[in-house]
DNA sequence: GCCGTGTTGAGAATGGTTATCATTACTGAT
DNA sequence: ATCAGTAATGATAACCATTCTCAACACGGC
């Protein structure tokens, strides 16, 4: 009997995911939850995220580094991120040009309720300089 | 590190990659090489693929399952996905406009080696119709 | 052929994710 | 409210792709 039960853990994951802006990895979310006092288990975080993803409450995708990263699907924020994969700093970027493109492409394929994921991973100026020095 | 040496292993990886159509994982390529008689080591396959990738002879990206997959770079350019979050079907989409935008934005912020994540989640035509009926 | 050094490869290490399973606790029924 | 049935939890082990280690090897220039 697949009766889904409500537990504080599941709710904690959902809230933490909504509270975090942009994408976050399962590991990071687990760390964040522990930091705020929740003794939630890592396995539970993974399960909750997988459930949220199948139910459509969260989007999941693979970062270029091979981690699975999640984002709350409810927040239709239209700002995107430029993420340094070395030091982790992020810069918010405008993506107005892409908005139109995304909805047009979705419409061309008969898709509705399209939400897009547009993020760029790279090396920031500092880390580029550091890498050049080494 | 000054001189790159030519070894039959490196060449075998390049040829096997070109022979295989579309994307293939490092593990699959290693299995394929062994199947055809090459006693090449797994670590060497990974190294060769990483080298080909940095030299621009191969594209690499992450499969939804979290594996790194590679493709000979000669023919197609990389594409993005339009993903139905209901039934999971994906459609490949061209994103030429976005490619230029992504590299430009990255450059404006001093970022280098930019890789972008551009995917659109929505409801495909079938699932939209099914949802409308219900 | 010889030598120096880049390369190889078996296995160990790593790191993210999933499975195991005894225990906990939510839910619907009594 | 209590109970029983069972889904959910979580510590840990297992898993799997990938990377690292390092001794042995082989390519290229001599």
PDB file of C-alpha atoms (C1' of nucleotides) in Angstrom:
ATOM      1  CA  UNK A   1       0.000   0.000   0.000  1.00  0.00           C
ATOM      2  CA  UNK A   2       1.793   3.031  -1.189  1.00  0.00           C
ATOM      3  CA  UNK A   3       0.330   5.483   1.263  1.00  0.00           C
ATOM      4  CA  UNK A   4       2.594   8.421   1.569  1.00  0.00           C
ATOM      5  CA  UNK A   5       3.062   9.477   5.147  1.00  0.00           C
ATOM      6  CA  UNK A   6       3.852  12.943   6.378  1.00  0.00           C
ATOM      7  CA  UNK A   7       6.986  13.222   8.402  1.00  0.00           C
ATOM      8  CA  UNK A   8       8.849  16.224   9.698  1.00  0.00           C
ATOM      9  CA  UNK A   9      11.926  15.041   7.805  1.00  0.00           C
ATOM     10  CA  UNK A  10      10.226  15.206   4.445  1.00  0.00           C
ATOM     11  CA  UNK A  11       8.860  18.635   5.249  1.00  0.00           C
ATOM     12  CA  UNK A  12      12.267  19.795   6.431  1.00  0.00           C
ATOM     13  CA  UNK A  13      13.833  18.798   3.131  1.00  0.00           C
ATOM     14  CA  UNK A  14      11.144  20.564   1.154  1.00  0.00           C
ATOM     15  CA  UNK A  15      11.492  23.740   3.189  1.00  0.00           C
ATOM     16  CA  UNK A  16      15.268  23.713   3.051  1.00  0.00           C
ATOM     17  CA  UNK A  17      15.119  23.238  -0.686  1.00  0.00           C
ATOM     18  CA  UNK A  18      12.712  26.144  -1.117  1.00  0.00           C
ATOM     19  CA  UNK A  19      14.801  28.311   1.154  1.00  0.00           C
ATOM     20  CA  UNK A  20      17.946  27.721  -0.871  1.00  0.00           C
ATOM     21  CA  UNK A  21      18.234  29.724  -4.038  1.00  0.00           C
ATOM     22  CA  UNK A  22      19.261  28.049  -7.233  1.00  0.00           C
ATOM     23  CA  UNK A  23      20.595  24.541  -7.310  1.00  0.00           C
ATOM     24  CA  UNK A  24      21.910  22.620  -4.364  1.00  0.00           C
ATOM     25  CA  UNK A  25      23.336  19.152  -4.051  1.00  0.00           C
ATOM     26  CA  UNK A  26      21.899  16.507  -1.758  1.00  0.00           C
ATOM     27  CA  UNK A  27      25.072  16.536   0.309  1.00  0.00           C
ATOM     28  CA  UNK A  28      24.972  20.312   0.701  1.00  0.00           C
ATOM     29  CA  UNK A  29      21.320  20.202   1.666  1.00  0.00           C
ATOM     30  CA  UNK A  30      22.063  17.571   4.279  1.00  0.00           C
ATOM     31  CA  UNK A  31      24.895  19.660   5.692  1.00  0.00           C
ATOM     32  CA  UNK A  32      22.659  22.726   5.751  1.00  0.00           C
ATOM     33  CA  UNK A  33      19.917  20.830   7.578  1.00  0.00           C
ATOM     34  CA  UNK A  34      22.376  19.605  10.194  1.00  0.00           C
ATOM     35  CA  UNK A  35      23.756  23.110  10.564  1.00  0.00           C
ATOM     36  CA  UNK A  36      20.283  24.353  11.455  1.00  0.00           C
ATOM     37  CA  UNK A  37      19.804  21.599  13.988  1.00  0.00           C
ATOM     38  CA  UNK A  38      17.958  18.850  12.142  1.00  0.00           C
ATOM     39  CA  UNK A  39      19.405  15.435  12.953  1.00  0.00           C
ATOM     40  CA  UNK A  40      18.063  14.150   9.656  1.00  0.00           C
ATOM     41  CA  UNK A  41      19.862  11.270   8.003  1.00  0.00           C
ATOM     42  CA  UNK A  42      21.657  11.536   4.700  1.00  0.00           C
ATOM     43  CA  UNK A  43      19.749   8.639   3.170  1.00  0.00           C
ATOM     44  CA  UNK A  44      16.487  10.336   4.018  1.00  0.00           C
ATOM     45  CA  UNK A  45      17.559  13.516   2.283  1.00  0.00           C
ATOM     46  CA  UNK A  46      18.304  11.520  -0.864  1.00  0.00           C
ATOM     47  CA  UNK A  47      14.955   9.737  -0.660  1.00  0.00           C
ATOM     48  CA  UNK A  48      13.030  12.943  -0.070  1.00  0.00           C
ATOM     49  CA  UNK A  49      14.735  14.661  -2.973  1.00  0.00           C
ATOM     50  CA  UNK A  50      14.073  11.725  -5.283  1.00  0.00           C
ATOM     51  CA  UNK A  51      10.413  11.766  -4.256  1.00  0.00           C
ATOM     52  CA  UNK A  52      10.063  15.497  -4.731  1.00  0.00           C
ATOM     53  CA  UNK A  53      11.614  15.098  -8.134  1.00  0.00           C
ATOM     54  CA  UNK A  54       9.232  12.374  -9.302  1.00  0.00           C
ATOM     55  CA  UNK A  55       6.282  14.323  -7.972  1.00  0.00           C
ATOM     56  CA  UNK A  56       7.351  17.360  -9.923  1.00  0.00           C
ATOM     57  CA  UNK A  57       8.003  19.552  -6.913  1.00  0.00           C
ATOM     58  CA  UNK A  58      11.681  19.730  -7.720  1.00  0.00           C
ATOM     59  CA  UNK A  59      13.862  19.719 -10.774  1.00  0.00           C
ATOM     60  CA  UNK A  60      16.990  17.649 -10.800  1.00  0.00           C
ATOM     61  CA  UNK A  61      19.912  17.598 -13.147  1.00  0.00           C
ATOM     62  CA  UNK A  62      23.573  16.680 -13.232  1.00  0.00           C
ATOM     63  CA  UNK A  63      26.220  19.272 -12.626  1.00  0.00           C
ATOM     64  CA  UNK A  64      29.224  19.074 -14.947  1.00  0.00           C
ATOM     65  CA  UNK A  65      31.143  17.555 -12.044  1.00  0.00           C
ATOM     66  CA  UNK A  66      28.777  14.626 -11.852  1.00  0.00           C
ATOM     67  CA  UNK A  67      26.777  15.547  -8.798  1.00  0.00           C
ATOM     68  CA  UNK A  68      23.027  15.468  -8.849  1.00  0.00           C
ATOM     69  CA  UNK A  69      21.710  18.908  -8.034  1.00  0.00           C
ATOM     70  CA  UNK A  70      18.164  19.898  -7.144  1.00  0.00           C
ATOM     71  CA  UNK A  71      16.054  22.991  -7.180  1.00  0.00           C
ATOM     72  CA  UNK A  72      12.619  23.725  -5.842  1.00  0.00           C
ATOM     73  CA  UNK A  73      10.229  23.827  -8.732  1.00  0.00           C
ATOM     74  CA  UNK A  74       7.764  26.200  -7.116  1.00  0.00           C
ATOM     75  CA  UNK A  75       9.986  29.212  -7.249  1.00  0.00           C
ATOM     76  CA  UNK A  76       9.852  30.339 -10.840  1.00  0.00           C
ATOM     77  CA  UNK A  77      12.652  32.772 -10.325  1.00  0.00           C
ATOM     78  CA  UNK A  78      13.977  34.204 -13.502  1.00  0.00           C
ATOM     79  CA  UNK A  79      17.511  34.826 -12.513  1.00  0.00           C
ATOM     80  CA  UNK A  80      20.254  32.407 -13.246  1.00  0.00           C
ATOM     81  CA  UNK A  81      23.699  31.693 -11.928  1.00  0.00           C
ATOM     82  CA  UNK A  82      27.259  31.800 -13.024  1.00  0.00           C
ATOM     83  CA  UNK A  83      29.023  29.359 -10.763  1.00  0.00           C
ATOM     84  CA  UNK A  84      32.736  28.972 -10.217  1.00  0.00           C
ATOM     85  CA  UNK A  85      33.467  25.292  -9.966  1.00  0.00           C
ATOM     86  CA  UNK A  86      36.724  26.001  -8.132  1.00  0.00           C
ATOM     87  CA  UNK A  87      35.771  28.285  -5.286  1.00  0.00           C
ATOM     88  CA  UNK A  88      32.003  28.023  -5.525  1.00  0.00           C
ATOM     89  CA  UNK A  89      31.201  31.714  -5.729  1.00  0.00           C
ATOM     90  CA  UNK A  90      28.153  32.510  -7.769  1.00  0.00           C
ATOM     91  CA  UNK A  91      27.110  35.568  -9.701  1.00  0.00           C
ATOM     92  CA  UNK A  92      23.545  36.248 -10.690  1.00  0.00           C
ATOM     93  CA  UNK A  93      23.091  36.871 -14.359  1.00  0.00           C
ATOM     94  CA  UNK A  94      20.408  38.292 -16.560  1.00  0.00           C
ATOM     95  CA  UNK A  95      18.962  35.907 -19.046  1.00  0.00           C
ATOM     96  CA  UNK A  96      16.279  37.909 -20.736  1.00  0.00           C
ATOM     97  CA  UNK A  97      17.332  36.810 -24.195  1.00  0.00           C
ATOM     98  CA  UNK A  98      17.065  33.206 -23.158  1.00  0.00           C
ATOM     99  CA  UNK A  99      13.595  33.537 -21.683  1.00  0.00           C
ATOM    100  CA  UNK A 100      12.032  34.114 -25.061  1.00  0.00           C
ATOM    101  CA  UNK A 101      14.092  31.410 -26.662  1.00  0.00           C
ATOM    102  CA  UNK A 102      13.115  28.856 -24.027  1.00  0.00           C
ATOM    103  CA  UNK A 103       9.393  29.423 -24.272  1.00  0.00           C
ATOM    104  CA  UNK A 104       9.532  29.489 -28.058  1.00  0.00           C
ATOM    105  CA  UNK A 105      11.395  26.196 -28.285  1.00  0.00           C
ATOM    106  CA  UNK A 106       9.063  24.598 -25.752  1.00  0.00           C
ATOM    107  CA  UNK A 107       6.023  25.766 -27.697  1.00  0.00           C
ATOM    108  CA  UNK A 108       7.455  24.466 -30.961  1.00  0.00           C
ATOM    109  CA  UNK A 109       7.588  20.998 -29.461  1.00  0.00           C
ATOM    110  CA  UNK A 110       4.102  21.181 -27.983  1.00  0.00           C
ATOM    111  CA  UNK A 111       5.369  21.495 -24.458  1.00  0.00           C
ATOM    112  CA  UNK A 112       3.457  23.500 -21.889  1.00  0.00           C
ATOM    113  CA  UNK A 113       4.281  24.819 -18.449  1.00  0.00           C
ATOM    114  CA  UNK A 114       7.893  25.085 -19.421  1.00  0.00           C
ATOM    115  CA  UNK A 115      10.456  25.955 -16.830  1.00  0.00           C
ATOM    116  CA  UNK A 116      14.010  26.270 -17.928  1.00  0.00           C
ATOM    117  CA  UNK A 117      17.315  25.581 -16.328  1.00  0.00           C
ATOM    118  CA  UNK A 118      20.038  27.903 -17.473  1.00  0.00           C
ATOM    119  CA  UNK A 119      23.205  27.951 -15.475  1.00  0.00           C
ATOM    120  CA  UNK A 120      26.830  28.335 -16.418  1.00  0.00           C
ATOM    121  CA  UNK A 121      29.718  26.634 -14.685  1.00  0.00           C
ATOM    122  CA  UNK A 122      33.242  27.892 -15.160  1.00  0.00           C
ATOM    123  CA  UNK A 123      36.333  29.273 -13.530  1.00  0.00           C
ATOM    124  CA  UNK A 124      35.984  32.751 -12.078  1.00  0.00           C
ATOM    125  CA  UNK A 125      38.572  35.441 -12.731  1.00  0.00           C
ATOM    126  CA  UNK A 126      40.423  34.777  -9.475  1.00  0.00           C
ATOM    127  CA  UNK A 127      40.611  31.039  -9.939  1.00  0.00           C
ATOM    128  CA  UNK A 128      41.626  31.471 -13.559  1.00  0.00           C
ATOM    129  CA  UNK A 129      44.528  33.645 -12.456  1.00  0.00           C
ATOM    130  CA  UNK A 130      45.438  31.182  -9.711  1.00  0.00           C
ATOM    131  CA  UNK A 131      45.409  28.325 -12.195  1.00  0.00           C
ATOM    132  CA  UNK A 132      47.583  30.294 -14.600  1.00  0.00           C
ATOM    133  CA  UNK A 133      50.125  30.928 -11.858  1.00  0.00           C
ATOM    134  CA  UNK A 134      50.414  27.244 -11.044  1.00  0.00           C
TER     135      UNK A 134
ATOM    136  CA  UNK B   1      55.473  16.136 -19.839  1.00  0.00           C
ATOM    137  CA  UNK B   2      57.226  17.957 -22.618  1.00  0.00           C
ATOM    138  CA  UNK B   3      56.780  15.386 -25.305  1.00  0.00           C
ATOM    139  CA  UNK B   4      53.595  13.487 -25.887  1.00  0.00           C
ATOM    140  CA  UNK B   5      54.331   9.966 -26.949  1.00  0.00           C
ATOM    141  CA  UNK B   6      52.297   7.977 -29.377  1.00  0.00           C
ATOM    142  CA  UNK B   7      51.074   4.712 -28.019  1.00  0.00           C
ATOM    143  CA  UNK B   8      48.794   2.123 -29.528  1.00  0.00           C
ATOM    144  CA  UNK B   9      46.493   2.506 -26.514  1.00  0.00           C
ATOM    145  CA  UNK B  10      45.800   6.162 -27.168  1.00  0.00           C
ATOM    146  CA  UNK B  11      45.171   5.472 -30.822  1.00  0.00           C
ATOM    147  CA  UNK B  12      42.890   2.548 -29.973  1.00  0.00           C
ATOM    148  CA  UNK B  13      40.744   4.791 -27.784  1.00  0.00           C
ATOM    149  CA  UNK B  14      40.494   7.442 -30.485  1.00  0.00           C
ATOM    150  CA  UNK B  15      39.531   4.915 -33.136  1.00  0.00           C
ATOM    151  CA  UNK B  16      37.013   3.170 -30.927  1.00  0.00           C
ATOM    152  CA  UNK B  17      35.439   6.517 -30.084  1.00  0.00           C
ATOM    153  CA  UNK B  18      35.159   7.482 -33.733  1.00  0.00           C
ATOM    154  CA  UNK B  19      33.781   4.068 -34.612  1.00  0.00           C
ATOM    155  CA  UNK B  20      30.999   4.337 -32.062  1.00  0.00           C
ATOM    156  CA  UNK B  21      28.088   6.517 -33.070  1.00  0.00           C
ATOM    157  CA  UNK B  22      26.732   9.031 -30.628  1.00  0.00           C
ATOM    158  CA  UNK B  23      27.752   9.133 -27.014  1.00  0.00           C
ATOM    159  CA  UNK B  24      29.478   6.340 -25.139  1.00  0.00           C
ATOM    160  CA  UNK B  25      30.657   6.046 -21.569  1.00  0.00           C
ATOM    161  CA  UNK B  26      34.240   5.370 -20.597  1.00  0.00           C
ATOM    162  CA  UNK B  27      33.239   2.036 -19.109  1.00  0.00           C
ATOM    163  CA  UNK B  28      31.404   1.004 -22.265  1.00  0.00           C
ATOM    164  CA  UNK B  29      34.341   2.034 -24.397  1.00  0.00           C
ATOM    165  CA  UNK B  30      36.671   0.013 -22.220  1.00  0.00           C
ATOM    166  CA  UNK B  31      34.397  -3.027 -22.487  1.00  0.00           C
ATOM    167  CA  UNK B  32      34.175  -2.580 -26.245  1.00  0.00           C
ATOM    168  CA  UNK B  33      37.955  -2.399 -26.545  1.00  0.00           C
ATOM    169  CA  UNK B  34      38.384  -5.563 -24.520  1.00  0.00           C
ATOM    170  CA  UNK B  35      35.717  -7.288 -26.607  1.00  0.00           C
ATOM    171  CA  UNK B  36      37.746  -6.572 -29.714  1.00  0.00           C
ATOM    172  CA  UNK B  37      40.893  -7.947 -28.147  1.00  0.00           C
ATOM    173  CA  UNK B  38      42.672  -4.924 -26.729  1.00  0.00           C
ATOM    174  CA  UNK B  39      44.042  -5.627 -23.249  1.00  0.00           C
ATOM    175  CA  UNK B  40      43.946  -1.913 -22.514  1.00  0.00           C
ATOM    176  CA  UNK B  41      43.551  -0.800 -18.916  1.00  0.00           C
ATOM    177  CA  UNK B  42      40.531   1.059 -17.620  1.00  0.00           C
ATOM    178  CA  UNK B  43      42.589   3.883 -16.166  1.00  0.00           C
ATOM    179  CA  UNK B  44      44.227   4.426 -19.536  1.00  0.00           C
ATOM    180  CA  UNK B  45      40.860   4.717 -21.246  1.00  0.00           C
ATOM    181  CA  UNK B  46      39.864   7.405 -18.761  1.00  0.00           C
ATOM    182  CA  UNK B  47      43.142   9.227 -19.290  1.00  0.00           C
ATOM    183  CA  UNK B  48      42.915   9.039 -23.053  1.00  0.00           C
ATOM    184  CA  UNK B  49      39.339  10.310 -23.033  1.00  0.00           C
ATOM    185  CA  UNK B  50      40.249  13.167 -20.714  1.00  0.00           C
ATOM    186  CA  UNK B  51      43.119  14.096 -23.016  1.00  0.00           C
ATOM    187  CA  UNK B  52      40.966  13.952 -26.126  1.00  0.00           C
ATOM    188  CA  UNK B  53      38.444  16.129 -24.369  1.00  0.00           C
ATOM    189  CA  UNK B  54      40.932  18.837 -23.395  1.00  0.00           C
ATOM    190  CA  UNK B  55      42.414  18.810 -26.870  1.00  0.00           C
ATOM    191  CA  UNK B  56      38.987  19.341 -28.334  1.00  0.00           C
ATOM    192  CA  UNK B  57      38.862  16.066 -30.202  1.00  0.00           C
ATOM    193  CA  UNK B  58      35.966  14.864 -28.089  1.00  0.00           C
ATOM    194  CA  UNK B  59      32.982  16.325 -26.296  1.00  0.00           C
ATOM    195  CA  UNK B  60      32.096  15.164 -22.839  1.00  0.00           C
ATOM    196  CA  UNK B  61      28.958  15.636 -20.831  1.00  0.00           C
ATOM    197  CA  UNK B  62      26.992  13.996 -18.053  1.00  0.00           C
ATOM    198  CA  UNK B  63      24.304  11.463 -18.750  1.00  0.00           C
ATOM    199  CA  UNK B  64      21.155  11.664 -16.619  1.00  0.00           C
ATOM    200  CA  UNK B  65      22.444   8.574 -14.822  1.00  0.00           C
ATOM    201  CA  UNK B  66      25.523  10.455 -13.684  1.00  0.00           C
ATOM    202  CA  UNK B  67      28.041   8.841 -15.993  1.00  0.00           C
ATOM    203  CA  UNK B  68      30.416  10.928 -18.036  1.00  0.00           C
ATOM    204  CA  UNK B  69      29.794  10.216 -21.690  1.00  0.00           C
ATOM    205  CA  UNK B  70      32.014  11.080 -24.613  1.00  0.00           C
ATOM    206  CA  UNK B  71      31.615  11.621 -28.307  1.00  0.00           C
ATOM    207  CA  UNK B  72      33.988  12.182 -31.155  1.00  0.00           C
ATOM    208  CA  UNK B  73      33.869  15.897 -31.799  1.00  0.00           C
ATOM    209  CA  UNK B  74      34.135  15.860 -35.556  1.00  0.00           C
ATOM    210  CA  UNK B  75      30.511  15.808 -36.582  1.00  0.00           C
ATOM    211  CA  UNK B  76      27.785  17.290 -34.459  1.00  0.00           C
ATOM    212  CA  UNK B  77      27.785  20.064 -31.947  1.00  0.00           C
ATOM    213  CA  UNK B  78      26.346  19.536 -28.541  1.00  0.00           C
ATOM    214  CA  UNK B  79      22.687  19.933 -27.935  1.00  0.00           C
ATOM    215  CA  UNK B  80      20.321  20.364 -25.031  1.00  0.00           C
ATOM    216  CA  UNK B  81      17.198  18.693 -23.855  1.00  0.00           C
ATOM    217  CA  UNK B  82      13.509  19.350 -23.560  1.00  0.00           C
ATOM    218  CA  UNK B  83      12.319  17.056 -20.811  1.00  0.00           C
ATOM    219  CA  UNK B  84       8.762  16.088 -19.952  1.00  0.00           C
ATOM    220  CA  UNK B  85       8.541  15.935 -16.195  1.00  0.00           C
ATOM    221  CA  UNK B  86       5.479  13.725 -16.398  1.00  0.00           C
ATOM    222  CA  UNK B  87       6.476  10.881 -18.681  1.00  0.00           C
ATOM    223  CA  UNK B  88      10.194  11.556 -18.865  1.00  0.00           C
ATOM    224  CA  UNK B  89      10.533  11.622 -22.632  1.00  0.00           C
ATOM    225  CA  UNK B  90      13.195  13.942 -23.892  1.00  0.00           C
ATOM    226  CA  UNK B  91      13.568  15.819 -27.134  1.00  0.00           C
ATOM    227  CA  UNK B  92      16.889  17.119 -28.331  1.00  0.00           C
ATOM    228  CA  UNK B  93      16.912  20.813 -29.105  1.00  0.00           C
ATOM    229  CA  UNK B  94      19.249  23.138 -30.894  1.00  0.00           C
ATOM    230  CA  UNK B  95      20.588  25.939 -28.809  1.00  0.00           C
ATOM    231  CA  UNK B  96      22.892  27.807 -31.101  1.00  0.00           C
ATOM    232  CA  UNK B  97      21.601  31.173 -29.919  1.00  0.00           C
ATOM    233  CA  UNK B  98      22.242  30.219 -26.339  1.00  0.00           C
ATOM    234  CA  UNK B  99      25.760  28.993 -26.981  1.00  0.00           C
ATOM    235  CA  UNK B 100      26.895  32.453 -27.976  1.00  0.00           C
ATOM    236  CA  UNK B 101      24.988  34.054 -25.131  1.00  0.00           C
ATOM    237  CA  UNK B 102      26.506  31.711 -22.561  1.00  0.00           C
ATOM    238  CA  UNK B 103      30.095  32.274 -23.586  1.00  0.00           C
ATOM    239  CA  UNK B 104      29.538  36.018 -23.849  1.00  0.00           C
ATOM    240  CA  UNK B 105      28.037  36.297 -20.365  1.00  0.00           C
ATOM    241  CA  UNK B 106      30.783  34.126 -18.924  1.00  0.00           C
ATOM    242  CA  UNK B 107      33.443  36.299 -20.533  1.00  0.00           C
ATOM    243  CA  UNK B 108      31.791  39.476 -19.266  1.00  0.00           C
ATOM    244  CA  UNK B 109      32.218  38.217 -15.716  1.00  0.00           C
ATOM    245  CA  UNK B 110      35.796  37.139 -16.252  1.00  0.00           C
ATOM    246  CA  UNK B 111      34.938  33.476 -16.222  1.00  0.00           C
ATOM    247  CA  UNK B 112      36.858  31.001 -18.307  1.00  0.00           C
ATOM    248  CA  UNK B 113      36.336  27.407 -19.334  1.00  0.00           C
ATOM    249  CA  UNK B 114      32.609  27.898 -19.177  1.00  0.00           C
ATOM    250  CA  UNK B 115      30.300  24.957 -19.484  1.00  0.00           C
ATOM    251  CA  UNK B 116      26.621  25.600 -19.384  1.00  0.00           C
ATOM    252  CA  UNK B 117      23.558  23.730 -18.331  1.00  0.00           C
ATOM    253  CA  UNK B 118      20.601  24.546 -20.517  1.00  0.00           C
ATOM    254  CA  UNK B 119      17.602  22.321 -20.154  1.00  0.00           C
ATOM    255  CA  UNK B 120      13.890  22.918 -20.289  1.00  0.00           C
ATOM    256  CA  UNK B 121      11.408  21.021 -18.159  1.00  0.00           C
ATOM    257  CA  UNK B 122       7.735  21.000 -19.067  1.00  0.00           C
ATOM    258  CA  UNK B 123       4.753  18.913 -19.998  1.00  0.00           C
ATOM    259  CA  UNK B 124       4.914  17.303 -23.422  1.00  0.00           C
ATOM    260  CA  UNK B 125       1.990  17.476 -25.835  1.00  0.00           C
ATOM    261  CA  UNK B 126       0.653  14.061 -24.812  1.00  0.00           C
ATOM    262  CA  UNK B 127       0.816  14.724 -21.113  1.00  0.00           C
ATOM    263  CA  UNK B 128      -0.703  18.169 -21.576  1.00  0.00           C
ATOM    264  CA  UNK B 129      -3.657  16.575 -23.355  1.00  0.00           C
ATOM    265  CA  UNK B 130      -3.926  13.881 -20.692  1.00  0.00           C
ATOM    266  CA  UNK B 131      -3.887  16.510 -17.969  1.00  0.00           C
ATOM    267  CA  UNK B 132      -6.555  18.516 -19.755  1.00  0.00           C
ATOM    268  CA  UNK B 133      -8.813  15.457 -19.983  1.00  0.00           C
ATOM    269  CA  UNK B 134      -8.510  14.770 -16.266  1.00  0.00           C
TER     270      UNK B 134
ATOM    271  C1'  DG C   1      71.208  -0.893 -28.117  1.00  0.00           C
ATOM    272  C1'  DC C   2      70.889   2.446 -24.169  1.00  0.00           C
ATOM    273  C1'  DC C   3      68.839   5.799 -21.276  1.00  0.00           C
ATOM    274  C1'  DG C   4      65.616   9.078 -19.537  1.00  0.00           C
ATOM    275  C1'  DT C   5      61.164   9.972 -18.906  1.00  0.00           C
ATOM    276  C1'  DG C   6      56.381   9.954 -20.247  1.00  0.00           C
ATOM    277  C1'  DT C   7      52.965   6.148 -20.096  1.00  0.00           C
ATOM    278  C1'  DT C   8      50.693   2.130 -18.589  1.00  0.00           C
ATOM    279  C1'  DG C   9      47.774  -0.704 -15.601  1.00  0.00           C
ATOM    280  C1'  DA C  10      46.296  -3.408 -11.448  1.00  0.00           C
ATOM    281  C1'  DG C  11      44.542  -2.336  -7.529  1.00  0.00           C
ATOM    282  C1'  DA C  12      43.590   0.875  -3.814  1.00  0.00           C
ATOM    283  C1'  DA C  13      41.382   5.092  -2.666  1.00  0.00           C
ATOM    284  C1'  DT C  14      37.782   8.451  -3.248  1.00  0.00           C
ATOM    285  C1'  DG C  15      33.288  10.367  -3.308  1.00  0.00           C
ATOM    286  C1'  DG C  16      28.520  10.477  -4.442  1.00  0.00           C
ATOM    287  C1'  DT C  17      24.531   7.602  -4.355  1.00  0.00           C
ATOM    288  C1'  DT C  18      21.792   3.553  -3.234  1.00  0.00           C
ATOM    289  C1'  DA C  19      20.611  -0.688  -0.606  1.00  0.00           C
ATOM    290  C1'  DT C  20      20.104  -3.106   3.826  1.00  0.00           C
ATOM    291  C1'  DC C  21      17.552  -3.907   7.786  1.00  0.00           C
ATOM    292  C1'  DA C  22      16.441  -3.315  12.544  1.00  0.00           C
ATOM    293  C1'  DT C  23      13.950   0.248  14.669  1.00  0.00           C
ATOM    294  C1'  DT C  24      10.777   4.046  14.822  1.00  0.00           C
ATOM    295  C1'  DA C  25       6.464   6.282  14.300  1.00  0.00           C
ATOM    296  C1'  DC C  26       2.481   7.706  11.155  1.00  0.00           C
ATOM    297  C1'  DT C  27      -2.315   6.336   9.964  1.00  0.00           C
ATOM    298  C1'  DG C  28      -6.556   4.378   9.755  1.00  0.00           C
ATOM    299  C1'  DA C  29      -9.407   1.377  12.289  1.00  0.00           C
ATOM    300  C1'  DT C  30     -11.187  -0.180  16.517  1.00  0.00           C
TER     301       DT C  30
ATOM    302  C1'  DA D   1      -7.129   6.894  22.921  1.00  0.00           C
ATOM    303  C1'  DT D   2      -5.121   2.509  21.721  1.00  0.00           C
ATOM    304  C1'  DC D   3      -3.617  -0.873  18.619  1.00  0.00           C
ATOM    305  C1'  DA D   4      -1.809  -3.077  14.793  1.00  0.00           C
ATOM    306  C1'  DG D   5       0.075  -2.847  10.340  1.00  0.00           C
ATOM    307  C1'  DT D   6       3.364  -0.967   7.654  1.00  0.00           C
ATOM    308  C1'  DA D   7       5.791   2.940   5.460  1.00  0.00           C
ATOM    309  C1'  DA D   8       9.685   5.775   6.823  1.00  0.00           C
ATOM    310  C1'  DT D   9      13.943   6.485   9.048  1.00  0.00           C
ATOM    311  C1'  DG D  10      18.946   6.273   9.648  1.00  0.00           C
ATOM    312  C1'  DA D  11      23.580   4.176  10.634  1.00  0.00           C
ATOM    313  C1'  DT D  12      26.203   1.760   7.949  1.00  0.00           C
ATOM    314  C1'  DA D  13      27.609  -1.205   4.260  1.00  0.00           C
ATOM    315  C1'  DA D  14      27.551  -1.851  -0.468  1.00  0.00           C
ATOM    316  C1'  DC D  15      27.988   0.001  -5.015  1.00  0.00           C
ATOM    317  C1'  DC D  16      29.798   2.162  -8.987  1.00  0.00           C
ATOM    318  C1'  DA D  17      32.202   5.478 -11.730  1.00  0.00           C
ATOM    319  C1'  DT D  18      36.238   7.848 -11.518  1.00  0.00           C
ATOM    320  C1'  DT D  19      40.855   9.136  -9.923  1.00  0.00           C
ATOM    321  C1'  DC D  20      45.212   8.138  -7.660  1.00  0.00           C
ATOM    322  C1'  DT D  21      49.418   5.430  -6.685  1.00  0.00           C
ATOM    323  C1'  DC D  22      53.531   3.626  -8.062  1.00  0.00           C
ATOM    324  C1'  DA D  23      56.355   0.006  -9.853  1.00  0.00           C
ATOM    325  C1'  DA D  24      57.128  -1.783 -14.331  1.00  0.00           C
ATOM    326  C1'  DC D  25      57.207  -0.617 -19.040  1.00  0.00           C
ATOM    327  C1'  DA D  26      58.081   1.295 -23.693  1.00  0.00           C
ATOM    328  C1'  DC D  27      58.719   5.236 -26.851  1.00  0.00           C
ATOM    329  C1'  DG D  28      62.205   8.440 -29.048  1.00  0.00           C
ATOM    330  C1'  DG D  29      66.312  10.491 -29.333  1.00  0.00           C
ATOM    331  C1'  DC D  30      71.047   9.406 -28.899  1.00  0.00           C
TER     332       DC D  30
END
